Amino acid sequence: EAGELLRSGDSQGAIAILARLGAEYPDVSEIGQDREAAVQQWEQQRRQAIAAGRQEAGELLRSGDSQGAIAILDRLGAEYPDVIEINQDREAAAQEWERQRREAEEQARLQREQAQRNLELEREQRERELALRRELEEAGGLLAENPKEAVELLEKVKLRYPDESEVTLLLKSGYL
């Protein structure tokens, strides 16, 4: 029965049966040897399970899934609470998750600020274009009554809006 349990991967069940048999038959050395072999197999399975779980958590952490790594390490820590390395890995994963969270918050804040700056720039550009249109309309209204004043106004506009080619063209062409 213990052999069947071992073959099926139930080392703990086999150990329990062999311990009971060892207590019943203390003179049979094979029972003690089989129990020791079952303990070694159980320890090997345990080490492999721990290593596989830590490796999977590490891969998730490296790929940026710190929450997935934490979940695996929580499960592993519950199953093997005596393994300090699992707790250390979990703490490192929690720190990484916190770093990622802060980084995401900072990125969101920067994006909000940039969006606000863009809106402000667009508003300023609209106001600038509106002010330029008004001044050009005023100069156009002055053209028939007082062309000299219209030109002076356009020259002032040119100083305020040096990059506006429309003002330069109007001054050069004599049309408003």
mmCIF file of C-alpha atoms in Angstrom:
data_model
loop_
_atom_site.group_PDB
_atom_site.id
_atom_site.type_symbol
_atom_site.label_atom_id
_atom_site.label_comp_id
_atom_site.label_asym_id
_atom_site.label_seq_id
_atom_site.Cartn_x
_atom_site.Cartn_y
_atom_site.Cartn_z
ATOM 1 C CA GLU A 1 0.000 0.000 0.000
ATOM 2 C CA ALA A 2 2.833 2.427 0.849
ATOM 3 C CA GLY A 3 4.495 1.603 -2.476
ATOM 4 C CA GLU A 4 1.307 2.448 -4.371
ATOM 5 C CA LEU A 5 1.066 5.758 -2.557
ATOM 6 C CA LEU A 6 4.683 6.545 -3.420
ATOM 7 C CA ARG A 7 4.154 5.703 -7.073
ATOM 8 C CA SER A 8 1.086 7.929 -7.196
ATOM 9 C CA GLY A 9 3.071 10.826 -5.681
ATOM 10 C CA ASP A 10 1.508 10.726 -2.207
ATOM 11 C CA SER A 11 4.760 10.660 -0.241
ATOM 12 C CA GLN A 12 3.142 11.929 2.944
ATOM 13 C CA GLY A 13 0.547 9.133 2.864
ATOM 14 C CA ALA A 14 3.306 6.570 2.335
ATOM 15 C CA ILE A 15 5.354 8.060 5.187
ATOM 16 C CA ALA A 16 2.363 7.849 7.541
ATOM 17 C CA ILE A 17 1.739 4.185 6.669
ATOM 18 C CA LEU A 18 5.440 3.320 6.997
ATOM 19 C CA ALA A 19 5.670 5.142 10.351
ATOM 20 C CA ARG A 20 2.692 3.149 11.653
ATOM 21 C CA LEU A 21 4.212 -0.098 10.326
ATOM 22 C CA GLY A 22 7.569 0.829 11.853
ATOM 23 C CA ALA A 23 5.912 1.283 15.227
ATOM 24 C CA GLU A 24 4.158 -2.080 14.889
ATOM 25 C CA TYR A 25 7.243 -3.905 13.589
ATOM 26 C CA PRO A 26 10.287 -2.115 15.017
ATOM 27 C CA ASP A 27 12.595 -5.036 14.222
ATOM 28 C CA VAL A 28 11.960 -4.957 10.444
ATOM 29 C CA SER A 29 14.723 -2.679 9.096
ATOM 30 C CA GLU A 30 13.249 -2.555 5.583
ATOM 31 C CA ILE A 31 10.290 -0.577 6.922
ATOM 32 C CA GLY A 32 12.644 2.080 8.319
ATOM 33 C CA GLN A 33 14.605 2.148 5.057
ATOM 34 C CA ASP A 34 11.418 2.471 3.013
ATOM 35 C CA ARG A 35 10.223 5.239 5.316
ATOM 36 C CA GLU A 36 13.533 7.089 4.915
ATOM 37 C CA ALA A 37 13.287 6.729 1.113
ATOM 38 C CA ALA A 38 9.716 8.074 1.237
ATOM 39 C CA VAL A 39 10.863 11.039 3.357
ATOM 40 C CA GLN A 40 13.635 11.789 0.861
ATOM 41 C CA GLN A 41 11.180 11.579 -2.028
ATOM 42 C CA TRP A 42 8.763 13.874 -0.188
ATOM 43 C CA GLU A 43 11.554 16.382 0.510
ATOM 44 C CA GLN A 44 12.600 16.261 -3.152
ATOM 45 C CA GLN A 45 9.011 16.862 -4.307
ATOM 46 C CA ARG A 46 8.705 19.718 -1.823
ATOM 47 C CA ARG A 47 11.942 21.365 -3.025
ATOM 48 C CA GLN A 48 10.835 20.976 -6.642
ATOM 49 C CA ALA A 49 7.384 22.448 -5.945
ATOM 50 C CA ILE A 50 8.903 25.384 -4.081
ATOM 51 C CA ALA A 51 11.499 25.994 -6.800
ATOM 52 C CA ALA A 52 8.882 25.771 -9.570
ATOM 53 C CA GLY A 53 6.539 28.170 -7.769
ATOM 54 C CA ARG A 54 9.320 30.664 -7.061
ATOM 55 C CA GLN A 55 10.501 30.406 -10.662
ATOM 56 C CA GLU A 56 6.994 31.047 -12.010
ATOM 57 C CA ALA A 57 6.592 34.019 -9.659
ATOM 58 C CA GLY A 58 9.980 35.350 -10.765
ATOM 59 C CA GLU A 59 9.023 35.077 -14.440
ATOM 60 C CA LEU A 60 5.764 36.923 -13.786
ATOM 61 C CA LEU A 61 7.622 39.608 -11.875
ATOM 62 C CA ARG A 62 10.158 40.041 -14.676
ATOM 63 C CA SER A 63 7.329 40.335 -17.211
ATOM 64 C CA GLY A 64 5.733 43.107 -15.137
ATOM 65 C CA ASP A 65 2.925 41.079 -13.549
ATOM 66 C CA SER A 66 3.779 41.739 -9.918
ATOM 67 C CA GLN A 67 0.223 41.015 -8.759
ATOM 68 C CA GLY A 68 0.340 37.577 -10.394
ATOM 69 C CA ALA A 69 3.689 36.918 -8.728
ATOM 70 C CA ILE A 70 2.267 37.968 -5.353
ATOM 71 C CA ALA A 71 -0.701 35.615 -5.786
ATOM 72 C CA ILE A 72 1.581 32.666 -6.529
ATOM 73 C CA LEU A 73 3.873 33.514 -3.619
ATOM 74 C CA ASP A 74 0.887 33.882 -1.277
ATOM 75 C CA ARG A 75 -0.323 30.419 -2.262
ATOM 76 C CA LEU A 76 3.192 29.004 -1.950
ATOM 77 C CA GLY A 77 3.712 30.719 1.413
ATOM 78 C CA ALA A 78 0.462 29.277 2.741
ATOM 79 C CA GLU A 79 1.532 25.803 1.636
ATOM 80 C CA TYR A 80 5.127 26.161 2.879
ATOM 81 C CA PRO A 81 5.056 28.758 5.679
ATOM 82 C CA ASP A 82 8.467 27.704 7.019
ATOM 83 C CA VAL A 83 10.350 28.677 3.830
ATOM 84 C CA ILE A 84 11.874 32.106 4.423
ATOM 85 C CA GLU A 85 12.823 32.594 0.761
ATOM 86 C CA ILE A 86 9.161 32.545 -0.253
ATOM 87 C CA ASN A 87 8.425 35.370 2.182
ATOM 88 C CA GLN A 88 11.454 37.294 0.910
ATOM 89 C CA ASP A 89 10.326 36.817 -2.692
ATOM 90 C CA ARG A 90 6.828 37.964 -1.763
ATOM 91 C CA GLU A 91 8.187 41.095 -0.081
ATOM 92 C CA ALA A 92 10.271 41.888 -3.176
ATOM 93 C CA ALA A 93 7.212 41.358 -5.393
ATOM 94 C CA ALA A 94 5.125 43.620 -3.144
ATOM 95 C CA GLN A 95 7.800 46.321 -3.346
ATOM 96 C CA GLU A 96 7.865 45.983 -7.129
ATOM 97 C CA TRP A 97 4.072 46.218 -7.276
ATOM 98 C CA GLU A 98 4.206 49.368 -5.142
ATOM 99 C CA ARG A 99 6.905 50.837 -7.412
ATOM 100 C CA GLN A 100 4.793 50.052 -10.487
ATOM 101 C CA ARG A 101 1.722 51.592 -8.844
ATOM 102 C CA ARG A 102 3.616 54.795 -7.972
ATOM 103 C CA GLU A 103 5.083 54.911 -11.466
ATOM 104 C CA ALA A 104 1.619 54.518 -13.037
ATOM 105 C CA GLU A 105 0.224 57.249 -10.780
ATOM 106 C CA GLU A 106 3.089 59.569 -11.729
ATOM 107 C CA GLN A 107 2.579 58.806 -15.414
ATOM 108 C CA ALA A 108 -1.138 59.549 -15.110
ATOM 109 C CA ARG A 109 -0.379 62.815 -13.286
ATOM 110 C CA LEU A 110 2.092 63.847 -15.997
ATOM 111 C CA GLN A 111 -0.449 63.021 -18.707
ATOM 112 C CA ARG A 112 -3.115 65.100 -16.948
ATOM 113 C CA GLU A 113 -0.689 68.004 -16.628
ATOM 114 C CA GLN A 114 0.280 67.722 -20.291
ATOM 115 C CA ALA A 115 -3.373 67.638 -21.331
ATOM 116 C CA GLN A 116 -4.006 70.728 -19.206
ATOM 117 C CA ARG A 117 -1.011 72.513 -20.783
ATOM 118 C CA ASN A 118 -2.259 71.560 -24.243
ATOM 119 C CA LEU A 119 -5.713 72.950 -23.466
ATOM 120 C CA GLU A 120 -4.155 76.159 -22.152
ATOM 121 C CA LEU A 121 -1.975 76.492 -25.258
ATOM 122 C CA GLU A 122 -4.982 75.916 -27.521
ATOM 123 C CA ARG A 123 -6.972 78.533 -25.594
ATOM 124 C CA GLU A 124 -4.102 81.030 -25.846
ATOM 125 C CA GLN A 125 -3.759 80.326 -29.572
ATOM 126 C CA ARG A 126 -7.486 80.903 -30.125
ATOM 127 C CA GLU A 127 -7.332 84.145 -28.128
ATOM 128 C CA ARG A 128 -4.273 85.267 -30.092
ATOM 129 C CA GLU A 129 -5.946 84.497 -33.419
ATOM 130 C CA LEU A 130 -9.105 86.324 -32.325
ATOM 131 C CA ALA A 131 -7.130 89.387 -31.214
ATOM 132 C CA LEU A 132 -5.210 89.402 -34.506
ATOM 133 C CA ARG A 133 -8.471 89.155 -36.507
ATOM 134 C CA ARG A 134 -9.920 92.097 -34.553
ATOM 135 C CA GLU A 135 -6.862 94.244 -35.172
ATOM 136 C CA LEU A 136 -6.823 93.351 -38.864
ATOM 137 C CA GLU A 137 -10.523 94.213 -39.105
ATOM 138 C CA GLU A 138 -9.868 97.512 -37.343
ATOM 139 C CA ALA A 139 -7.036 98.298 -39.762
ATOM 140 C CA GLY A 140 -9.346 97.371 -42.646
ATOM 141 C CA GLY A 141 -11.984 99.755 -41.329
ATOM 142 C CA LEU A 142 -9.411 102.551 -41.114
ATOM 143 C CA LEU A 143 -8.097 102.008 -44.625
ATOM 144 C CA ALA A 144 -10.788 104.049 -46.372
ATOM 145 C CA GLU A 145 -10.851 106.869 -43.793
ATOM 146 C CA ASN A 146 -7.214 107.080 -42.769
ATOM 147 C CA PRO A 147 -4.776 104.834 -44.682
ATOM 148 C CA LYS A 148 -1.775 106.209 -42.776
ATOM 149 C CA GLU A 149 -3.342 105.225 -39.438
ATOM 150 C CA ALA A 150 -4.226 101.820 -40.898
ATOM 151 C CA VAL A 151 -0.583 101.256 -41.881
ATOM 152 C CA GLU A 152 0.618 102.421 -38.451
ATOM 153 C CA LEU A 153 -1.797 100.024 -36.823
ATOM 154 C CA LEU A 154 -0.555 97.202 -39.062
ATOM 155 C CA GLU A 155 3.041 98.014 -38.132
ATOM 156 C CA LYS A 156 2.111 97.783 -34.437
ATOM 157 C CA VAL A 157 0.328 94.522 -35.148
ATOM 158 C CA LYS A 158 3.463 93.297 -36.934
ATOM 159 C CA LEU A 159 5.489 94.041 -33.791
ATOM 160 C CA ARG A 160 3.023 92.115 -31.594
ATOM 161 C CA TYR A 161 2.722 89.236 -34.070
ATOM 162 C CA PRO A 162 6.102 89.045 -35.857
ATOM 163 C CA ASP A 163 5.495 85.484 -37.071
ATOM 164 C CA GLU A 164 2.225 86.308 -38.813
ATOM 165 C CA SER A 165 2.983 86.368 -42.534
ATOM 166 C CA GLU A 166 -0.509 87.688 -43.269
ATOM 167 C CA VAL A 167 0.347 91.034 -41.644
ATOM 168 C CA THR A 168 3.612 91.294 -43.582
ATOM 169 C CA LEU A 169 1.811 90.502 -46.833
ATOM 170 C CA LEU A 170 -0.845 93.145 -46.139
ATOM 171 C CA LEU A 171 1.784 95.773 -45.400
ATOM 172 C CA LYS A 172 3.742 94.912 -48.547
ATOM 173 C CA SER A 173 0.723 94.715 -50.784
ATOM 174 C CA GLY A 174 -1.073 97.744 -49.447
ATOM 175 C CA TYR A 175 -4.339 95.747 -49.097
ATOM 176 C CA LEU A 176 -6.203 94.839 -45.979
#
